[in-house]
Short mmCIF file of N, CA and C and ligand atoms in Angstrom, two decimals:
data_model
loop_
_atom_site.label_atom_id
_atom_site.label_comp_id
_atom_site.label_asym_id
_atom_site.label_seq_id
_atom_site.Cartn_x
_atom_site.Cartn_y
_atom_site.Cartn_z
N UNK Y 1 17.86 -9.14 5.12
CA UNK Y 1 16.87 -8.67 4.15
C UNK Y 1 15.47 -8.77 4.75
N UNK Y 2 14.41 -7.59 4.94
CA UNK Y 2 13.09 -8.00 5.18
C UNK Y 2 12.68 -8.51 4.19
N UNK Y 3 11.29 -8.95 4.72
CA UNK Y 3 10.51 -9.57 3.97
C UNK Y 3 9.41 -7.82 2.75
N UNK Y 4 9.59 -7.95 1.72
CA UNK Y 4 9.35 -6.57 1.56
C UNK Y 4 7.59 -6.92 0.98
N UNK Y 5 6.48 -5.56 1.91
CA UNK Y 5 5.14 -6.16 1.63
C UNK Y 5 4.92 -5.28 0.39
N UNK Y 6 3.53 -5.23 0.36
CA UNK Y 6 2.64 -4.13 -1.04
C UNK Y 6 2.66 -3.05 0.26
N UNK Y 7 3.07 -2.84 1.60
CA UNK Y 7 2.57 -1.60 2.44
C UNK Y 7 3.84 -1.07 2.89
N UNK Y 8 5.31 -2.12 2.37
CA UNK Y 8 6.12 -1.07 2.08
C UNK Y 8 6.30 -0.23 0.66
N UNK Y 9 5.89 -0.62 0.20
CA UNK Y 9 5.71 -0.17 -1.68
C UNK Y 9 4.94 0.90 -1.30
N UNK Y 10 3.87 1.00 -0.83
CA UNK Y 10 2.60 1.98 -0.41
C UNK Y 10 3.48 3.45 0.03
N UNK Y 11 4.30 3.19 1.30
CA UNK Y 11 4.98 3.94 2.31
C UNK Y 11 6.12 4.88 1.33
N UNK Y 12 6.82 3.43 0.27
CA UNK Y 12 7.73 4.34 -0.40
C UNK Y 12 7.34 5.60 -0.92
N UNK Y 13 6.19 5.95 -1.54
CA UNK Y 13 5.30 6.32 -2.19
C UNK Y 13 4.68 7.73 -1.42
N UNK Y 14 4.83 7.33 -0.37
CA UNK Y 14 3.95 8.08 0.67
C UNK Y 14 5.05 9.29 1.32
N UNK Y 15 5.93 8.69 1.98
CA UNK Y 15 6.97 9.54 3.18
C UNK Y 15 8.04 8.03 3.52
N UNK Y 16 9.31 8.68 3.02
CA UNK Y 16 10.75 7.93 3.31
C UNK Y 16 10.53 7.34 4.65
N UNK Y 17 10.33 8.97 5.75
CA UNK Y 17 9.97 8.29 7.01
C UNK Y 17 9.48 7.86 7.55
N UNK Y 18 8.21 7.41 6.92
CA UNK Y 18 7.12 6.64 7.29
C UNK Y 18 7.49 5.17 7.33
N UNK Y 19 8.12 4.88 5.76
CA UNK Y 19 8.60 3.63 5.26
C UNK Y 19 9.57 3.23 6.02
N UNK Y 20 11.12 4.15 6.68
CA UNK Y 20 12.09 3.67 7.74
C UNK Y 20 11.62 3.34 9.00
N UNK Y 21 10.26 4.10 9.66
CA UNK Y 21 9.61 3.61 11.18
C UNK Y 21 9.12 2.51 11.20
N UNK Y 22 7.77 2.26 9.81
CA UNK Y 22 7.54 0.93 9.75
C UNK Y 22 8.61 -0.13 9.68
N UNK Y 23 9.10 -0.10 8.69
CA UNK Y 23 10.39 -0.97 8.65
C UNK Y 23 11.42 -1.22 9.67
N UNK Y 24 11.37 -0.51 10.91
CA UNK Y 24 12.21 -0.48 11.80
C UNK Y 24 11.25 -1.33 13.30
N UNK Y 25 10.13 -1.47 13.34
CA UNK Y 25 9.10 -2.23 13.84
C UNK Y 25 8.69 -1.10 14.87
N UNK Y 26 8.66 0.49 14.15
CA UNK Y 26 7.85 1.51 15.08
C UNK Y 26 6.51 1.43 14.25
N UNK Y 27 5.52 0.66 15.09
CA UNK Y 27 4.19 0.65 14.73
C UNK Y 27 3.30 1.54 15.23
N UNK Y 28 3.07 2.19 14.64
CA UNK Y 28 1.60 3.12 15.45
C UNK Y 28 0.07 3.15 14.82
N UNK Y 29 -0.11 2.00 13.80
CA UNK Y 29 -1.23 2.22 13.09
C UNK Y 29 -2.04 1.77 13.88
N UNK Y 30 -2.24 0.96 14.90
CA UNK Y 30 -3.09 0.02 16.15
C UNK Y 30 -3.90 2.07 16.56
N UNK Y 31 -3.38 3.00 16.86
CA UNK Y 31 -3.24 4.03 16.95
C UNK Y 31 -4.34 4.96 16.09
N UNK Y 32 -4.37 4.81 14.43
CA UNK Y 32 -4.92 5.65 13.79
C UNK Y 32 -6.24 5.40 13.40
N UNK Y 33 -7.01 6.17 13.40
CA UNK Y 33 -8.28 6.03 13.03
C UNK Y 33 -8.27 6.09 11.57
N UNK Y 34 -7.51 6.57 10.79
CA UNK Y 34 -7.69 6.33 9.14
C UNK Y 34 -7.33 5.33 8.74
N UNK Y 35 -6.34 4.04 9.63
CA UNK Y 35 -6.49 2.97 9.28
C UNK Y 35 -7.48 2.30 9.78
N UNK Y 36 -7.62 2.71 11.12
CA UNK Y 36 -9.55 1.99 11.90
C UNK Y 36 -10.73 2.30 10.59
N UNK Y 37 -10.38 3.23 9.77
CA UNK Y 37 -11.71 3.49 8.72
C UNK Y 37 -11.27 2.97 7.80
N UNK Y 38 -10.02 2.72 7.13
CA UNK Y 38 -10.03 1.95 6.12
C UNK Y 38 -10.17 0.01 6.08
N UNK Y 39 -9.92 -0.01 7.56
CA UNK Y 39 -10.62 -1.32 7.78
C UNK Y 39 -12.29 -1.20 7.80
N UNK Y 40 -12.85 -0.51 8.45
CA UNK Y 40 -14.10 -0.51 8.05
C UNK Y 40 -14.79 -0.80 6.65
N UNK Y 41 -14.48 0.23 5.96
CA UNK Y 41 -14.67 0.09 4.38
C UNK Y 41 -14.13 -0.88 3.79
N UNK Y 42 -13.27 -1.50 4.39
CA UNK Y 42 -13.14 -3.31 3.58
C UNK Y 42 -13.62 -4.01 3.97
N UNK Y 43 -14.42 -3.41 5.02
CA UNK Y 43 -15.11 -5.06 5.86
C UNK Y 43 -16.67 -4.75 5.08
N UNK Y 44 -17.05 -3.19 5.06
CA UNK Y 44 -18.14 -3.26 4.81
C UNK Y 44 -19.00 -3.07 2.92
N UNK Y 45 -17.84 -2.06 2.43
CA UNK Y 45 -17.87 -1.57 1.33
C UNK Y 45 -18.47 -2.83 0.36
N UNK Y 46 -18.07 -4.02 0.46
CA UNK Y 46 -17.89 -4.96 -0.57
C UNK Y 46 -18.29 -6.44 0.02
N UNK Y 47 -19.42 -6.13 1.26
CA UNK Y 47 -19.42 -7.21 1.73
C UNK Y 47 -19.95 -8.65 0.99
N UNK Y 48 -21.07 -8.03 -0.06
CA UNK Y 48 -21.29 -9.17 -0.92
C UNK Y 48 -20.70 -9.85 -1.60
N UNK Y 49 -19.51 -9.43 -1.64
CA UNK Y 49 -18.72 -9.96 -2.48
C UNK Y 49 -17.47 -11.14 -2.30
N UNK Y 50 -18.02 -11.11 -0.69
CA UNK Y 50 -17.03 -12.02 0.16
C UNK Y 50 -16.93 -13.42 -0.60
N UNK Y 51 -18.25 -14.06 -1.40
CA UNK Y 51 -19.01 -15.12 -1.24
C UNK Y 51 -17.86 -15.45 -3.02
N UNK Y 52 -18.10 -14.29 -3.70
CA UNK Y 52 -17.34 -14.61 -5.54
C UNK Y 52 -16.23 -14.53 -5.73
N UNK Y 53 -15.82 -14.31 -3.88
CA UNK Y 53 -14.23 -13.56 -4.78
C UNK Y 53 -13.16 -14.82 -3.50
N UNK Y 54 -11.89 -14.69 -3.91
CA UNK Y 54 -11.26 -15.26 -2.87
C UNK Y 54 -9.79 -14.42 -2.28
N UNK Y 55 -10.02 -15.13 -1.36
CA UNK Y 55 -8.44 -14.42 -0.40
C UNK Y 55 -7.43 -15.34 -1.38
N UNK Y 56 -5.90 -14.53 -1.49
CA UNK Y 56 -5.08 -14.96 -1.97
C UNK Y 56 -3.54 -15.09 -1.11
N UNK Y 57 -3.43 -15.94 -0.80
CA UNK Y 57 -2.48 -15.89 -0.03
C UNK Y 57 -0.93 -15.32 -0.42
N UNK Y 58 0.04 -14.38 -0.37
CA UNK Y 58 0.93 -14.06 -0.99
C UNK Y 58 1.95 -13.88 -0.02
N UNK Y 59 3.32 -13.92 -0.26
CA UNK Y 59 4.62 -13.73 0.44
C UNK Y 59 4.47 -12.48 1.14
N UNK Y 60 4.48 -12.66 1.99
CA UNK Y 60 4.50 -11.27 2.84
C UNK Y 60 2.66 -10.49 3.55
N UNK Y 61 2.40 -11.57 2.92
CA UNK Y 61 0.70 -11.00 3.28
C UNK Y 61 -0.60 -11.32 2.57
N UNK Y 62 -1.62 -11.07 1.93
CA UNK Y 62 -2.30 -11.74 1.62
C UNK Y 62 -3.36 -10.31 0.62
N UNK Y 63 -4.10 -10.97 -0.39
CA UNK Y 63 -4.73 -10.12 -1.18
C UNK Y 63 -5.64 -10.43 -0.83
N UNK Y 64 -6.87 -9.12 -0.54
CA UNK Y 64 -8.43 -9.69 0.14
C UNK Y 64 -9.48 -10.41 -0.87
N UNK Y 65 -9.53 -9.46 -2.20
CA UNK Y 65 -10.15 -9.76 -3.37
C UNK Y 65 -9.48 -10.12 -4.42
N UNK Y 66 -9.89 -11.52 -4.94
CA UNK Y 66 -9.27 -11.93 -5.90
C UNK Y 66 -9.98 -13.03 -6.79
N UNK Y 67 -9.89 -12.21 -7.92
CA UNK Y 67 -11.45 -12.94 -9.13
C UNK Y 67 -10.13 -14.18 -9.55
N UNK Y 68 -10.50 -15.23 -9.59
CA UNK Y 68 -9.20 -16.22 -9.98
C UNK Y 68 -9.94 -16.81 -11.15
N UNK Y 69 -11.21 -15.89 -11.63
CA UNK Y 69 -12.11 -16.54 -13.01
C UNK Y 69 -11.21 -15.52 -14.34
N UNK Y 70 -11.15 -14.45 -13.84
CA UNK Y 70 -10.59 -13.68 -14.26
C UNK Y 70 -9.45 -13.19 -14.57
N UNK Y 71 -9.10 -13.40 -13.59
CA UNK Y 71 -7.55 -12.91 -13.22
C UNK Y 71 -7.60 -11.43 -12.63
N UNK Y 72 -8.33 -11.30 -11.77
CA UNK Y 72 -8.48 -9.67 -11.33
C UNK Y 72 -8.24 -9.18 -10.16
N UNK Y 73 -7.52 -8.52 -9.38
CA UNK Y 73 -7.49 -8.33 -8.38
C UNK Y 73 -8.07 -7.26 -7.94
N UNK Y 74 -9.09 -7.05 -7.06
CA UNK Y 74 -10.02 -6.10 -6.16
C UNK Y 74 -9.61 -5.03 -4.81
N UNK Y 75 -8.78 -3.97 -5.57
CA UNK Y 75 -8.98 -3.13 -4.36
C UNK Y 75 -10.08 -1.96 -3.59
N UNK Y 76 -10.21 -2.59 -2.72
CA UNK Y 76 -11.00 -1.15 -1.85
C UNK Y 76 -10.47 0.05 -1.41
N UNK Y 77 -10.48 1.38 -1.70
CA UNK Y 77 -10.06 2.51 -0.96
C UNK Y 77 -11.21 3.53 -1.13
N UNK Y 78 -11.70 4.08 0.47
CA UNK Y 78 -11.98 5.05 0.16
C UNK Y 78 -11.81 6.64 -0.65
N UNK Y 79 -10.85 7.23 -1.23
CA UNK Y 79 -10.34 7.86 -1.81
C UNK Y 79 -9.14 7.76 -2.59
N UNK Y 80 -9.32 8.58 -4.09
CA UNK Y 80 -7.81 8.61 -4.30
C UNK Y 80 -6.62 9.61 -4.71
N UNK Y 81 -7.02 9.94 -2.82
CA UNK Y 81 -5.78 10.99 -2.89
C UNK Y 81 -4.65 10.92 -2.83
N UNK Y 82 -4.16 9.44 -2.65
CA UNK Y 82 -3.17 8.66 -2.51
C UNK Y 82 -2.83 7.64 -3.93
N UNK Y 83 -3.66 8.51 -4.71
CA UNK Y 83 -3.39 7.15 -5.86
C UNK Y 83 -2.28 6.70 -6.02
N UNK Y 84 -1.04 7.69 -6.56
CA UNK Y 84 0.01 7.18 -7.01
C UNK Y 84 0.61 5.73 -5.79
N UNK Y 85 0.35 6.15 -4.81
CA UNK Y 85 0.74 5.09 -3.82
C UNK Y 85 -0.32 3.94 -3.80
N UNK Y 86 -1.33 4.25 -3.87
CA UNK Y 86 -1.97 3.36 -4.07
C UNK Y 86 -1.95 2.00 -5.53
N UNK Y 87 -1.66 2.84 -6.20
CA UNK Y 87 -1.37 2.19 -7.62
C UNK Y 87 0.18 1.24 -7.70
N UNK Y 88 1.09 2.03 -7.37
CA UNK Y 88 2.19 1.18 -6.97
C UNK Y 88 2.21 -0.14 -6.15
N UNK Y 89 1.57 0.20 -4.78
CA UNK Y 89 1.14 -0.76 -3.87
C UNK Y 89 0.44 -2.07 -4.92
N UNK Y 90 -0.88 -2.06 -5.95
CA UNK Y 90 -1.09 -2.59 -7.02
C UNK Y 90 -0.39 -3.49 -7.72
N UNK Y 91 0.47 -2.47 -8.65
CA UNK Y 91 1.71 -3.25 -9.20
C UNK Y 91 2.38 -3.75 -8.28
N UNK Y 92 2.35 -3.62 -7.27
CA UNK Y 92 3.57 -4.97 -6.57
C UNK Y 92 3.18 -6.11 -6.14
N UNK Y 93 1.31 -6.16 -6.06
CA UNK Y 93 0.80 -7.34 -6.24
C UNK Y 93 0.55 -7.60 -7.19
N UNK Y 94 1.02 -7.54 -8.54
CA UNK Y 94 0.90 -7.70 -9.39
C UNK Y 94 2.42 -8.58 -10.13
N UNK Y 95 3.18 -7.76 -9.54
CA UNK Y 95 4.44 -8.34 -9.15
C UNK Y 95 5.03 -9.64 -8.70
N UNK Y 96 4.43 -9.70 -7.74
CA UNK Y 96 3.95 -11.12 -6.64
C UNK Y 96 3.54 -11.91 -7.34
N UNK Y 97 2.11 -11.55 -8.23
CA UNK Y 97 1.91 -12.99 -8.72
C UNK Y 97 2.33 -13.59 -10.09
N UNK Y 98 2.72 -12.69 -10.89
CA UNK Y 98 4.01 -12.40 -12.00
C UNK Y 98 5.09 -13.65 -11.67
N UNK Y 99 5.47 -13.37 -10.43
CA UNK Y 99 6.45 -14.05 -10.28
C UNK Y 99 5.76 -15.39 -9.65
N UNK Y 100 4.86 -15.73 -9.39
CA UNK Y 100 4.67 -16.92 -9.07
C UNK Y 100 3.56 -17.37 -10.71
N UNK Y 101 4.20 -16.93 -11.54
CA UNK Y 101 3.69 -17.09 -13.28
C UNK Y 101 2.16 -17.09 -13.17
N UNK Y 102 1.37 -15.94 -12.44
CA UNK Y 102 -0.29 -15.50 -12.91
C UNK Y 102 -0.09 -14.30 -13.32
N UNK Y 103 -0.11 -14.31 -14.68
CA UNK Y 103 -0.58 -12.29 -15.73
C UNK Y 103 -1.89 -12.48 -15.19
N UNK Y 104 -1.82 -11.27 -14.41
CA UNK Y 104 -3.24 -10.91 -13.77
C UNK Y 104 -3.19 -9.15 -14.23
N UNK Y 105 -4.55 -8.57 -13.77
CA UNK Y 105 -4.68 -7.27 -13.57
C UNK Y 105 -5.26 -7.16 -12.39
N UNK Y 106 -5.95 -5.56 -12.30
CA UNK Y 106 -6.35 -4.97 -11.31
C UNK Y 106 -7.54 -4.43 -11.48
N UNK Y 107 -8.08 -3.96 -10.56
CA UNK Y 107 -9.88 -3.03 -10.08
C UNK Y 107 -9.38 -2.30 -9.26
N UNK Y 108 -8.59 -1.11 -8.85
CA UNK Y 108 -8.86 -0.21 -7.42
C UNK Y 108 -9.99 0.54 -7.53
N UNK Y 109 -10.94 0.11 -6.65
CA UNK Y 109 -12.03 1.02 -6.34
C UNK Y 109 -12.08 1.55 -5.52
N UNK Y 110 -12.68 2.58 -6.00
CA UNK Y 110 -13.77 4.15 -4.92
C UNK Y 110 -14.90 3.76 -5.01
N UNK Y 111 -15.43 3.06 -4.19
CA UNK Y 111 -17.20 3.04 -4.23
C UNK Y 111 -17.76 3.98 -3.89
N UNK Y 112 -17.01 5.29 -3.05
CA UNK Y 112 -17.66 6.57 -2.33
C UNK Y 112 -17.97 7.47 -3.86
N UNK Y 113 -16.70 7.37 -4.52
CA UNK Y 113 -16.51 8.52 -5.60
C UNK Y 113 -17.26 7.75 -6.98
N UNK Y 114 -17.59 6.37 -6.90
CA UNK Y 114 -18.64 5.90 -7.91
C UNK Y 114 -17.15 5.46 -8.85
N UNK Y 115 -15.55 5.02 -8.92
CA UNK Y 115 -15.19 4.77 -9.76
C UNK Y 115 -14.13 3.94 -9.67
N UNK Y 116 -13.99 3.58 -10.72
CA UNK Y 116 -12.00 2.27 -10.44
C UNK Y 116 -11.49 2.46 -11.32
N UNK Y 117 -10.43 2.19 -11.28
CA UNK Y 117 -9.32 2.46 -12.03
C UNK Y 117 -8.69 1.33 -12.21
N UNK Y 118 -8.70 0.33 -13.90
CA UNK Y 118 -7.90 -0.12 -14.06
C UNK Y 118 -6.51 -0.36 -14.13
N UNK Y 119 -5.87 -1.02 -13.66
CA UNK Y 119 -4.41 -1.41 -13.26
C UNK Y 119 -4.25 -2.57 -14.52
N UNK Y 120 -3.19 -2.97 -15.47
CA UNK Y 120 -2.62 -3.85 -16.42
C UNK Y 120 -0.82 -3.99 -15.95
N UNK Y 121 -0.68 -5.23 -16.65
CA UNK Y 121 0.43 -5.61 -16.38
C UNK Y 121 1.47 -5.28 -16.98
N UNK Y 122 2.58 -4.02 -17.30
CA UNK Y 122 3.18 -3.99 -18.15
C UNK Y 122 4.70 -4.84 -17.90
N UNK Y 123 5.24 -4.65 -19.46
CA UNK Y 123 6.57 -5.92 -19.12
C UNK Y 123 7.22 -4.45 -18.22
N UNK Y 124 7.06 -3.70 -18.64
CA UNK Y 124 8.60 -2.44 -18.04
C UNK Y 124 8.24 -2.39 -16.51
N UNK Y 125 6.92 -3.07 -16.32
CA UNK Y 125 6.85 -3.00 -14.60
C UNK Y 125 7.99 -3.80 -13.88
N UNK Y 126 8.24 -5.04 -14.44
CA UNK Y 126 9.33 -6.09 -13.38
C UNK Y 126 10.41 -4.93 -12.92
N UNK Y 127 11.49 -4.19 -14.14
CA UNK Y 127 12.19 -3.30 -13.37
C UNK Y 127 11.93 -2.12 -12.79
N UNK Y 128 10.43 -1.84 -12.54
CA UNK Y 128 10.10 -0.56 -12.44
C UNK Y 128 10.05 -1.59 -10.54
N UNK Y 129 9.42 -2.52 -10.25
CA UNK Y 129 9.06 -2.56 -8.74
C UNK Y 129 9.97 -3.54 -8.45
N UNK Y 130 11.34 -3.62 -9.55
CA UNK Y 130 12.46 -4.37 -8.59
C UNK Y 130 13.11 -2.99 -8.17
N UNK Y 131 13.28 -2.11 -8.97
CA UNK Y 131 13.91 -0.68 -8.09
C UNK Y 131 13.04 -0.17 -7.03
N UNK Y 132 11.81 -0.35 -6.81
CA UNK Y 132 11.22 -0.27 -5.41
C UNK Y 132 11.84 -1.07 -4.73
N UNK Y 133 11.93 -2.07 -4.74
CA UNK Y 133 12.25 -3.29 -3.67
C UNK Y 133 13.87 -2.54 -3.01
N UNK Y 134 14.69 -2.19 -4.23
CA UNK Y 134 15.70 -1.79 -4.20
C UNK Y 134 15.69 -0.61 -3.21
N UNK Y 135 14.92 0.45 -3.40
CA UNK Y 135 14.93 1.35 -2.91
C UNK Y 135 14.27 0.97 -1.59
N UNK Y 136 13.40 0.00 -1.34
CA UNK Y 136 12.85 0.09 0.13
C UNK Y 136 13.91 -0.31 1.46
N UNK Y 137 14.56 -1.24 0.69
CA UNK Y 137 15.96 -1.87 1.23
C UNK Y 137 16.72 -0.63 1.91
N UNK Y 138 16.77 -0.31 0.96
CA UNK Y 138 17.87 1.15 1.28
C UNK Y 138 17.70 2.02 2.28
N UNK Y 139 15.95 2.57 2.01
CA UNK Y 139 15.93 3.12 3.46
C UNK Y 139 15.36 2.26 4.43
N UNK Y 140 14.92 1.28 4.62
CA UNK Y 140 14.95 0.32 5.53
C UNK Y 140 16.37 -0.14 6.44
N UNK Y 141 17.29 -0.30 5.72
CA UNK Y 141 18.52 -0.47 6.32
C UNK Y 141 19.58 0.80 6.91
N UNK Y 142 18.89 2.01 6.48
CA UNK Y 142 19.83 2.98 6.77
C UNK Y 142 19.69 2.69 8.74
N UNK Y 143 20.52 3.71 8.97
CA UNK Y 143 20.48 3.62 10.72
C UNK Y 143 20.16 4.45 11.40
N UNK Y 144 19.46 5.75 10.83
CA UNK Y 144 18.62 6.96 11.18
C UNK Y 144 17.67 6.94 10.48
N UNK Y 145 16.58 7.26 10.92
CA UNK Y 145 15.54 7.73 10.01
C UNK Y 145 14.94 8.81 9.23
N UNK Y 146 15.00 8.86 8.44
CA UNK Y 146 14.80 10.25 7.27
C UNK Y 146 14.38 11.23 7.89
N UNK Y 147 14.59 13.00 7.77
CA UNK Y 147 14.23 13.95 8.68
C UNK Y 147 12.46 14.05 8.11
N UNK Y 148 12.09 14.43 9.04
CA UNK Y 148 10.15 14.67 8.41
C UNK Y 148 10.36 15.45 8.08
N UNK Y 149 9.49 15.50 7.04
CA UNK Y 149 9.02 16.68 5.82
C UNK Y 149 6.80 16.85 5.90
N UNK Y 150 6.96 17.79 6.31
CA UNK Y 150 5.76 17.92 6.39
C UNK Y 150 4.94 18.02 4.70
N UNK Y 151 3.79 17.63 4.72
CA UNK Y 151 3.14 17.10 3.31
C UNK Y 151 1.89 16.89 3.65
N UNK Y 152 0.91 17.11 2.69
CA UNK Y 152 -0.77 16.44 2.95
C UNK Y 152 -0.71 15.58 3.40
N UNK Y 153 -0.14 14.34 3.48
CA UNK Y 153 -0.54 13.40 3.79
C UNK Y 153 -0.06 13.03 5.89
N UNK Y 154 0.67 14.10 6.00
CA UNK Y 154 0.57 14.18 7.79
C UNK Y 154 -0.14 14.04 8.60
N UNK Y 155 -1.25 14.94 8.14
CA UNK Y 155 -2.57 15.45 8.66
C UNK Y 155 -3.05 13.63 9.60
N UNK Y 156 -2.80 12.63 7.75
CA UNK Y 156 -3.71 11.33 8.27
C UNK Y 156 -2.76 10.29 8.49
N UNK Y 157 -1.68 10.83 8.95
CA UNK Y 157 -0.40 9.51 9.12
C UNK Y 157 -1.06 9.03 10.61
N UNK Y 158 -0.52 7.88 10.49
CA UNK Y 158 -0.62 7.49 11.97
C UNK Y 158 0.70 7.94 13.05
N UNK Y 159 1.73 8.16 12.34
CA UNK Y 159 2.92 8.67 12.95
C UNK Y 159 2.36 10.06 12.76
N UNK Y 160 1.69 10.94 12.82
CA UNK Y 160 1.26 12.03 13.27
C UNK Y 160 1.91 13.07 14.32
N UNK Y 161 1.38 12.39 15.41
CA UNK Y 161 1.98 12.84 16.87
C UNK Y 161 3.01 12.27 16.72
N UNK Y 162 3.85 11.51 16.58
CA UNK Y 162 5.12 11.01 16.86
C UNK Y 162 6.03 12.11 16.10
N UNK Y 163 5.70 11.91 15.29
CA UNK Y 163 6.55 13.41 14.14
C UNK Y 163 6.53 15.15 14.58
N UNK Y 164 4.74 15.13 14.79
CA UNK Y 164 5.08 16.81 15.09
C UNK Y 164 4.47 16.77 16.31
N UNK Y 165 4.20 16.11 17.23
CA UNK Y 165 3.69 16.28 18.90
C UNK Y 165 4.78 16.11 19.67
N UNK Y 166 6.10 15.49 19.79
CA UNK Y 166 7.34 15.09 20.17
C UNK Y 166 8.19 16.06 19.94
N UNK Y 167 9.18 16.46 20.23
CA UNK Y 167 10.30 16.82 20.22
C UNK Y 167 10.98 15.90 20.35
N UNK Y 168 11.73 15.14 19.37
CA UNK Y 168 12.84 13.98 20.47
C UNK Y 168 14.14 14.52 20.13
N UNK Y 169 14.69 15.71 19.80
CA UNK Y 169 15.32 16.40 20.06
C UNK Y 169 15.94 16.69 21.33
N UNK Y 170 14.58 17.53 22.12
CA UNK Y 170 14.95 18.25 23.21
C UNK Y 170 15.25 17.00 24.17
S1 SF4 Q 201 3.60 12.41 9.88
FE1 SF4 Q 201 4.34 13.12 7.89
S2 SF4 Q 201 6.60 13.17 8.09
FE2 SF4 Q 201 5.81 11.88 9.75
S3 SF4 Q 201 5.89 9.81 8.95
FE3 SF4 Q 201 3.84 10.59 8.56
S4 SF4 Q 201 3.87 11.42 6.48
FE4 SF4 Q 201 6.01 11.18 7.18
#
């Protein structure tokens, strides 16, 4: 069994085959500049805020912003063209701390687009992101990896070139 993060939840969300490469330890994000910019914008977007908020340490990885006055958890994204994945990713830290008994919520922010989007805890979430878990398993463990399907979101994969610059066919 892996250890399952909020960035396989993200992936489910995103491309099957994205979620089976990561999961299989084909890394190429060291590689992408849209993750080089979305580190930027968390380092810089919210820097004042380093000082009110705290890191949360969680199974599998760690939450950057976290109001523990509140109960709120702080995401940064530049855009949300990815919401639905983004929001999921959410609920599964939300999930996380559910299960370690904190009812918390959420903040995903756009500071570019001026807005956030509340995230709440519903009860129908536990089986809604144990069938993620379920499902990440699944294609995580298969023994091929899902055929690519080209989609908006290619353009900014980091598996990019690996998908349509390759032939590993020929
Ligand atoms: S480039 Fe497209 S098909 Fe390939 S892993 Fe990324 S999102 Fe999926």
């Amino acid at each position: 069994m892996i250890q399952i993060t909020a960035l396989h939840v993200h992936y489910l969300h995103i491309c099957h085959r994205k979620l089976w490469l990561f999961s299989n330890g084909i890394g190429m994000e060291h590689t992408s500049d849209a993750v080089a910019d979305g580190t930027l914008l968390h380092d810089t977007a919210y820097a004042h805020r380093t000082k009110r908020y705290v890191e949360l340490d969680i199974p599998g990885g760690k939450i950057d912003y976290y109001d523990p006055a509140n109960k709120v958890i702080h995401e940064t994204k530049r855009s949300g063209k990815m919401e639905q994945a983004q929001q999921a990713q959410i609920k599964f830290y939300l999930y996380q701390l559910h299960e370690l008994g904190i009812v918390a919520s959420a903040s995903l922010d756009y500071p570019e687009e001026r807005k956030s989007d509340k995230i709440i805890w519903l009860d129908s979430d536990h089986k809604l992101v144990d069938s993620w878990i379920s499902q990440v398993h699944q294609i995580a463990i298969a023994e091929i990896s899902p055929p690519k399907r080209e989609q908006r979101f290619c353009q900014s994969c980091a598996y990019y070139d690996f998908c349509w610059s390759v032939d590993l066919t020929s």
